[in-house]
Coordinates of C-alpha atoms and ligand atoms in Angstrom, one line a residue:
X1 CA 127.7 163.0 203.0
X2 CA 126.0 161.9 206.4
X3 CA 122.4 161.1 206.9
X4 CA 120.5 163.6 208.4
X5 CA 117.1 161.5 210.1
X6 CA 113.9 162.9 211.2
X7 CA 113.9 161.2 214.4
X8 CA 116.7 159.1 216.9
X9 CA 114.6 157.8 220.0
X10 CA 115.5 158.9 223.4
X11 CA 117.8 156.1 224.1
X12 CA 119.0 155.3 227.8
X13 CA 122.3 154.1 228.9
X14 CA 123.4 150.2 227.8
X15 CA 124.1 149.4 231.8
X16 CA 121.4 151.1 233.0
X17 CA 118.8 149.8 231.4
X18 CA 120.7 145.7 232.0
X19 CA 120.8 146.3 235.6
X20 CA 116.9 147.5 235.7
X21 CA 115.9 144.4 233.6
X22 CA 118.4 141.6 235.6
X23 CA 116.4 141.2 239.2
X24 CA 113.3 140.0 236.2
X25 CA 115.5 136.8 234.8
X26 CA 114.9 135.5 238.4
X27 CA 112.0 136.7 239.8
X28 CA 110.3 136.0 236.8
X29 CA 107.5 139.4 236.9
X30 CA 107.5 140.5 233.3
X31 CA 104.1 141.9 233.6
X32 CA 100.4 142.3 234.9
X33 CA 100.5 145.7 237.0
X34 CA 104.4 144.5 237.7
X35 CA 106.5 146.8 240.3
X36 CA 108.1 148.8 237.3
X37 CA 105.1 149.8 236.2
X38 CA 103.4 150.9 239.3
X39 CA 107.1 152.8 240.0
X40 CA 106.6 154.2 236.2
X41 CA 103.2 155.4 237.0
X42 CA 103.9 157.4 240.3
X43 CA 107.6 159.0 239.0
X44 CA 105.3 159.9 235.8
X45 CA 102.5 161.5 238.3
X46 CA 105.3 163.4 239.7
X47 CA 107.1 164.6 236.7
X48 CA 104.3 165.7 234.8
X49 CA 102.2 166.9 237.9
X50 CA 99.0 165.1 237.5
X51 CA 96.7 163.2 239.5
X52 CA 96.2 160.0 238.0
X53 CA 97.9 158.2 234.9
X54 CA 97.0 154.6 233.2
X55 CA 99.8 153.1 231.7
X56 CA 99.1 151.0 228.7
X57 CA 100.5 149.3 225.8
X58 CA 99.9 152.3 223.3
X59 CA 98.7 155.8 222.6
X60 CA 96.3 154.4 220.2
X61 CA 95.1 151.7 222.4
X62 CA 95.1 154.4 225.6
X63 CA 92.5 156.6 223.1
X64 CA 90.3 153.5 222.2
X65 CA 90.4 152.3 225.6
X66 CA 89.5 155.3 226.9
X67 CA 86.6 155.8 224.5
X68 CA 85.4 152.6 225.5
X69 CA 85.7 153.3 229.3
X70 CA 83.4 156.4 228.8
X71 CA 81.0 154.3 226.6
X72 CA 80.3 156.7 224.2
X73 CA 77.9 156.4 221.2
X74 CA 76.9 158.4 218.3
X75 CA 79.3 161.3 216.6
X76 CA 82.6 163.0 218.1
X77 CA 83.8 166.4 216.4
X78 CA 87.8 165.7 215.6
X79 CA 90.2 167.1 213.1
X80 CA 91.6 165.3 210.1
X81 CA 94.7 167.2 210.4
X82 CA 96.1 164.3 213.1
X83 CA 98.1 160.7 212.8
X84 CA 95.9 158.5 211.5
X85 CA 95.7 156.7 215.0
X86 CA 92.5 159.6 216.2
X87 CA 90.5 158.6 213.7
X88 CA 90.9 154.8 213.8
X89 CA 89.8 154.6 217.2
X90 CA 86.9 157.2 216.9
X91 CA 85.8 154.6 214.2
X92 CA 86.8 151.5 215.6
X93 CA 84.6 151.5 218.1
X94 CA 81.3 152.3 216.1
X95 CA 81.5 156.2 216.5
X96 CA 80.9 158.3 213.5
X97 CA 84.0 161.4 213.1
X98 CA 82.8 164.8 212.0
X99 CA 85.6 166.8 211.0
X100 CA 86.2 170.3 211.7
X101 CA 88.8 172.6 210.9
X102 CA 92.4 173.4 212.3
X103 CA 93.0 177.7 212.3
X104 CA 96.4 179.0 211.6
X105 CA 98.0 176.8 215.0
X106 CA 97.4 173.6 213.2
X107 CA 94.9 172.7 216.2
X108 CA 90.9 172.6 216.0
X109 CA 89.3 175.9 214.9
X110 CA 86.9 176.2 218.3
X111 CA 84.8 178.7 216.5
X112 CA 83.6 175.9 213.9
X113 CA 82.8 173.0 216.4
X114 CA 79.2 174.6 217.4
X115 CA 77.8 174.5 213.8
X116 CA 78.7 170.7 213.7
X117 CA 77.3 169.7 216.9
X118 CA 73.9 167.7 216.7
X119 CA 71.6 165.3 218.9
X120 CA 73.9 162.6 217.9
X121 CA 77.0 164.5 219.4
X122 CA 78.9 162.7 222.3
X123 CA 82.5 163.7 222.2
X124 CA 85.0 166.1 221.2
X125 CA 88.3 164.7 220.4
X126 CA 90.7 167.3 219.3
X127 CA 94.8 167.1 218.8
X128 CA 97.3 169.2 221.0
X129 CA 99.3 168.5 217.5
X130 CA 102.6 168.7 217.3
X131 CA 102.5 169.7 221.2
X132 CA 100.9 172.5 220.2
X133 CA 97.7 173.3 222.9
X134 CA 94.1 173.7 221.6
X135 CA 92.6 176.4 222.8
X136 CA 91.3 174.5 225.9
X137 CA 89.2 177.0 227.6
X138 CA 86.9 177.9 224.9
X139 CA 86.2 174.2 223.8
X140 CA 85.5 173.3 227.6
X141 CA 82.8 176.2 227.9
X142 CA 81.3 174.6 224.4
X143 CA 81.3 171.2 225.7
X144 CA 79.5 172.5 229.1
X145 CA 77.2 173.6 227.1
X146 CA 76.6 171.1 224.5
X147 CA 76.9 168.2 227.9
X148 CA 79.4 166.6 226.1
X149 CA 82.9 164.8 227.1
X150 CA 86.4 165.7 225.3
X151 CA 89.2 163.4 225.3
X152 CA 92.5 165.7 224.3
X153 CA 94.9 163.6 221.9
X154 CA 97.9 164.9 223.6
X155 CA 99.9 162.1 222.3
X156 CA 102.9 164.4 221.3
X157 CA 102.2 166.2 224.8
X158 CA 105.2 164.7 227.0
X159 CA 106.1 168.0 229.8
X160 CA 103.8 170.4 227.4
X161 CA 102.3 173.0 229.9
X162 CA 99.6 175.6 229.7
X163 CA 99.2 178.5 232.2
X164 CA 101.8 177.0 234.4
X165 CA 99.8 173.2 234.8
X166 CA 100.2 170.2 232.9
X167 CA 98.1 170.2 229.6
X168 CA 97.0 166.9 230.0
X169 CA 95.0 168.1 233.3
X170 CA 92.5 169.7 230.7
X171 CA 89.5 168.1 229.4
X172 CA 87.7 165.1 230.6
X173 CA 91.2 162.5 229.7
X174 CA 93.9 162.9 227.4
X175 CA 95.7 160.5 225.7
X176 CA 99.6 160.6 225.5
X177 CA 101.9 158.3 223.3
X178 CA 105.5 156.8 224.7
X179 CA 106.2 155.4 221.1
X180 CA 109.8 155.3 220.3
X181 CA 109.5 158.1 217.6
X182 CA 108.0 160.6 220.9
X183 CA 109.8 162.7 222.8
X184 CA 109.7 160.6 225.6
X185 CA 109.6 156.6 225.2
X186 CA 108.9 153.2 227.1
X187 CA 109.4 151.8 223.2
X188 CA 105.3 150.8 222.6
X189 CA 103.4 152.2 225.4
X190 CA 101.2 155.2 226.2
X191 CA 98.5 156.3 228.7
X192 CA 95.4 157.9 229.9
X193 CA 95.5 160.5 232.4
X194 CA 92.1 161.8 233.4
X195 CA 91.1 163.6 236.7
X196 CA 88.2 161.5 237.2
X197 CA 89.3 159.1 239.7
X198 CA 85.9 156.6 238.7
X199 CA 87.5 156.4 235.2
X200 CA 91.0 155.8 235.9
X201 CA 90.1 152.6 238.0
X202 CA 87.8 151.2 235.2
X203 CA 90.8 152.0 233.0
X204 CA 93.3 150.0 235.6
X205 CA 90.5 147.2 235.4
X206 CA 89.6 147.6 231.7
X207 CA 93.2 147.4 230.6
X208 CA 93.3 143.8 232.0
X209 CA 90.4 142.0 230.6
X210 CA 88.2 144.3 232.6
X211 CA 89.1 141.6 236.0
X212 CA 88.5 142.5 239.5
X213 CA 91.4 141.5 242.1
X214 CA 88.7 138.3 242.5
X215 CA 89.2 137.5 239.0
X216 CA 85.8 138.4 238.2
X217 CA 85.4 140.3 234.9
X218 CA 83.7 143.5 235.3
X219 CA 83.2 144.2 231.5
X220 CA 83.9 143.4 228.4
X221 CA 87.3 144.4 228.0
X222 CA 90.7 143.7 226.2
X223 CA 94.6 143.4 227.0
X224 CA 96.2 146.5 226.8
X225 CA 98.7 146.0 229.2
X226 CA 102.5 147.8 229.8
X227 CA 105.2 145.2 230.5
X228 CA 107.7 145.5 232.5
X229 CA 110.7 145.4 230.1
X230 CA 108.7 148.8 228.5
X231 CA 108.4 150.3 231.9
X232 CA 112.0 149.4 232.9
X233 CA 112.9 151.3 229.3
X234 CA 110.6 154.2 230.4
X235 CA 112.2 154.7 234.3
X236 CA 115.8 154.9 232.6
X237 CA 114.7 157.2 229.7
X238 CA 113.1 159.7 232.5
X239 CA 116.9 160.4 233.8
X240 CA 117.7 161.8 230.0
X241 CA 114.2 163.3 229.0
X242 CA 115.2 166.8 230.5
X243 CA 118.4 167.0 228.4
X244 CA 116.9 166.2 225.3
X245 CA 114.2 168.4 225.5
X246 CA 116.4 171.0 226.1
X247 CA 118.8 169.9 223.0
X248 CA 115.4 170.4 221.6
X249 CA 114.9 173.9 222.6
X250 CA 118.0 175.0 221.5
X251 CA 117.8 173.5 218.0
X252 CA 114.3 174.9 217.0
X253 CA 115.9 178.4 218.3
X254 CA 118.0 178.4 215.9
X255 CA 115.5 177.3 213.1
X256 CA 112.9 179.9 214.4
X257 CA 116.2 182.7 214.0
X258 CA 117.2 181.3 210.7
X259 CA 113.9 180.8 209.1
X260 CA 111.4 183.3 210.5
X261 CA 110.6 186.1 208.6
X262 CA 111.8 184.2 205.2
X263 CA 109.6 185.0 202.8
X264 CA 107.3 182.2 201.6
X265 CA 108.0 180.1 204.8
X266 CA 105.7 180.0 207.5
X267 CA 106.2 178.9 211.0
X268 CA 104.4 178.6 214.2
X269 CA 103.2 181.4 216.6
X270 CA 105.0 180.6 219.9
X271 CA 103.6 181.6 222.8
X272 CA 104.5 182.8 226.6
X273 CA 101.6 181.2 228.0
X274 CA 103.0 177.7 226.8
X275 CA 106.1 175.1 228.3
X276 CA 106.6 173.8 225.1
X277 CA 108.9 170.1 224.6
X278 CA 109.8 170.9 221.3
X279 CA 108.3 168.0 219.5
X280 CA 108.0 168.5 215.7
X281 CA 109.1 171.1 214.0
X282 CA 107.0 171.9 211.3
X283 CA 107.3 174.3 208.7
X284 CA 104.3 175.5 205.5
X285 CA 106.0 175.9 202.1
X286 CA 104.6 176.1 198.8
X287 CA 106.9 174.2 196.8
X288 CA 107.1 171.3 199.7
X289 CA 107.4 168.4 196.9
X290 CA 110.2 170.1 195.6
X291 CA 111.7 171.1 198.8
X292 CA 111.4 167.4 200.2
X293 CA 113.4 165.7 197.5
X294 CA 116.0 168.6 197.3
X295 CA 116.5 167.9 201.1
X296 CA 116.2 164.0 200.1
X297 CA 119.1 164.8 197.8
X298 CA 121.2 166.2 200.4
X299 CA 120.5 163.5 202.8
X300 CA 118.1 165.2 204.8
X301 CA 114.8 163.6 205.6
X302 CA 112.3 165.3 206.5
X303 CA 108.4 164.1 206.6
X304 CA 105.2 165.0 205.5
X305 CA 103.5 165.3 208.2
X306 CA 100.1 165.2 208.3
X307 CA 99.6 164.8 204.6
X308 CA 97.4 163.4 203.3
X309 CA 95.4 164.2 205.2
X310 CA 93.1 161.5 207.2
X311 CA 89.7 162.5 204.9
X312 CA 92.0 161.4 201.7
X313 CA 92.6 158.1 202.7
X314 CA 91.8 155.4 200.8
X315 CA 89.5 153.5 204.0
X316 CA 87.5 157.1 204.8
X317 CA 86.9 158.1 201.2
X318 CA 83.4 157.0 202.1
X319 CA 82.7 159.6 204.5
X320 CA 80.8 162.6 203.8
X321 CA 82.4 165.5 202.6
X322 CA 83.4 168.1 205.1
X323 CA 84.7 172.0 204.9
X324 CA 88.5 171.0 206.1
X325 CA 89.7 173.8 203.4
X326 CA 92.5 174.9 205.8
X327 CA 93.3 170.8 207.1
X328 CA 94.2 170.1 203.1
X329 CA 95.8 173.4 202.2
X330 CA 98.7 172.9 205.7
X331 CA 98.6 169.0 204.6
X332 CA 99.8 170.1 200.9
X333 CA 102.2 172.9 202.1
X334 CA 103.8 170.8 205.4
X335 CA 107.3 169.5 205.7
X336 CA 108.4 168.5 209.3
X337 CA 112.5 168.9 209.6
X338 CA 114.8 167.0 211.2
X339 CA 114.1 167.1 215.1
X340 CA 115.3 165.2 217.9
X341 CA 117.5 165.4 221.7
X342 CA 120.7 164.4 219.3
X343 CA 120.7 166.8 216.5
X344 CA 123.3 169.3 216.5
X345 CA 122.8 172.8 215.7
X346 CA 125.6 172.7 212.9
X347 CA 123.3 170.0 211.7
X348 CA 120.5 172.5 211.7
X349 CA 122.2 174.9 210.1
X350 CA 123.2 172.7 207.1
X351 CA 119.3 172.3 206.8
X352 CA 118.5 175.5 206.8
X353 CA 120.8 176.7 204.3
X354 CA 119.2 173.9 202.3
X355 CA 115.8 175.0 202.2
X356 CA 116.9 178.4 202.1
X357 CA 119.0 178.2 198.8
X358 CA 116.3 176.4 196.7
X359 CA 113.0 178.1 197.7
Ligands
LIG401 C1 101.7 158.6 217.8 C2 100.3 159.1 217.8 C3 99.3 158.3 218.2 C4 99.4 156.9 218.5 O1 100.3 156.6 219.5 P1 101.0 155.1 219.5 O2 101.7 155.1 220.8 O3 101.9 155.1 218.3 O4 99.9 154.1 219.4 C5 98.0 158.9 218.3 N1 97.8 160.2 217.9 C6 98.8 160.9 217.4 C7 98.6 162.4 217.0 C8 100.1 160.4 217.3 O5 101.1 161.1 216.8

């Protein structure tokens, strides 16, 4: 029996990606703001339709740089129902998380983040998860309100579009991730993209040890930069993005039309208003221990994904408790299938027929 994997990255072709990297073994630019990366940057402006973009060496260093760009203090309303990475670099630079609730989407429940807010608020940080949108609107007229910034995690976000525009134009930044388990890749490597063109050249300064073109340093800053080897890996992986997005599409079709409507599965509400890229494809069970080794058995791995969830860890057992009823429920009942631009759909239908024969 084959191996069925959660994930195969978004791989480029061998020659491709040899005659990008080549002109490098004699010029010698590997990286500091290198041509590849300032060609990465404007195709990525033009294929997502945004303004602005900061490429840097992570998604979890783009959120924590990003944080630290904005200098924000005090406490920032998040979810625990999110990678780990969110709440790390909510905490890692000296801000205090306050955890709200996810509603049946998986993202933040909107209607909870008011009773949480306090004199100490700064920040909202919530989690397009799983690609999935927030409900953007009603958190922007709550932060008017409350005078505070939101920084989307759209890590999972690559093409994901709301009303017909890019969902990473919402919000004050977002944050996406081009790790090599996304949907799109430059192998480590992610990036802010934020509206604000004030912030996006801090960010281009910050990401460099905060220097000037003098060499004077600004602020006190870090090295977060994208090299060009990553950028050359992300150019080439933008010619075969499309594809496998669409692969994508078709495969989570035919999970919707085999497992919808199965009693005691429950899947996502997708909507017209939302260009989805078919990141994860998550599904809520009740016997998901069970159901993960059967599939294990098979040779189908699956994940679960988000459990536990981040206010179980062992390093934020210290925090206070919060009402995350819904968060730990989803986290208990989750299983994320096998997804990626490579999986085939009789491959999906051998997983399906798997889960449902042992309900
Ligand atoms: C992957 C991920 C990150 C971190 O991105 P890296 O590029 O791996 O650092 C942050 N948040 C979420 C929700 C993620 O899935």
């Amino acid at each position: 029996m084959k191996d069925i994997n959660i994930v195969k990255p978004l791989i480029p072709s061998y020659d491709e990606y040899i005659n990008m990297i080549k002109p490098m073994f004699s010029s010698g630019s590997f990286t500091n703001n290198g041509p590849l990366l300032r060609e990465l940057e404007s195709k990525l402006c033009g294929y997502l339709d945004i303004k602005n973009i900061t490429l840097v060496s992570s998604g979890h260093m783009a959120l924590s740089s990003v944080i630290r760009a904005m200098e924000l203090k005090g406490e920032v309303i998040t979810t625990p129902y999110t990678f780990v990475s969110t709440t790390h670099a909510i905490v890692e630079n000296g801000l205090t998380p306050i955890f709200c609730d996810i509603k049946d989407d998986f993202t933040i429940d909107e209607d909870k983040i008011e009773e949480l807010i306090t004199d100490k608020t700064c920040a909202i940080i919530p989690v397009h998860v799983y690609g999935y949108p927030c409900n953007v609107k009603k958190i922007e007229k709550i932060a008017k309100k409350h005078n505070l910034k939101v920084i989307y995690d759209a890590a999972h976000c690559f093409g994901v579009e709301l009303d017909g525009k890019s969902i990473l134009e919402y919000g004050d930044a977002s944050i996406i991730s081009f790790h090599a388990t996304k949907v799109y890749n430059t192998i480590e490597g992610g990036a802010v993209v934020t509206k604000d063109k004030t912030l996006k050249e801090k960010l281009d300064v910050f990401r460099n040890f905060g220097l000037d073109s003098d060499g004077e340093a600004l602020m006190v800053a870090t090295n977060v930069k994208m090299d060009e080897f990553r950028a050359a890996m992300g150019l080439c992986n933008l010619n075969y993005v499309d594809e496998a997005i669409n692969n994508r599409r078709k495969a989570v079709k035919l999970y919707i039309s085999r497992l919808k409507g199965i009693k005691g599965i429950t899947i996502y509400d997708y909507k017209e208003s939302v260009k989805y890229n078919y990141a994860y494809f998550p599904i809520l069970v009740d016997n998901r221990d069970k159901l993960f080794d059967v599939l294990k058995d098979n040779h189908i791995y699956c994940k679960k994904y988000y459990y536990p969830i981040v206010t179980d860890m062992t390093c934020y057992k210290y925090l206070d408790h919060f009402k995350v009823e819904k968060s730990i429920d989803f986290a208990n009942r989750v299983l994320v299938l096998p997804l990626h631009g490579e999986l085939s759909l009789e491959d999906v239908n051998t997983i399906c027929d798997v889960i449902i024969n042992n309900l």
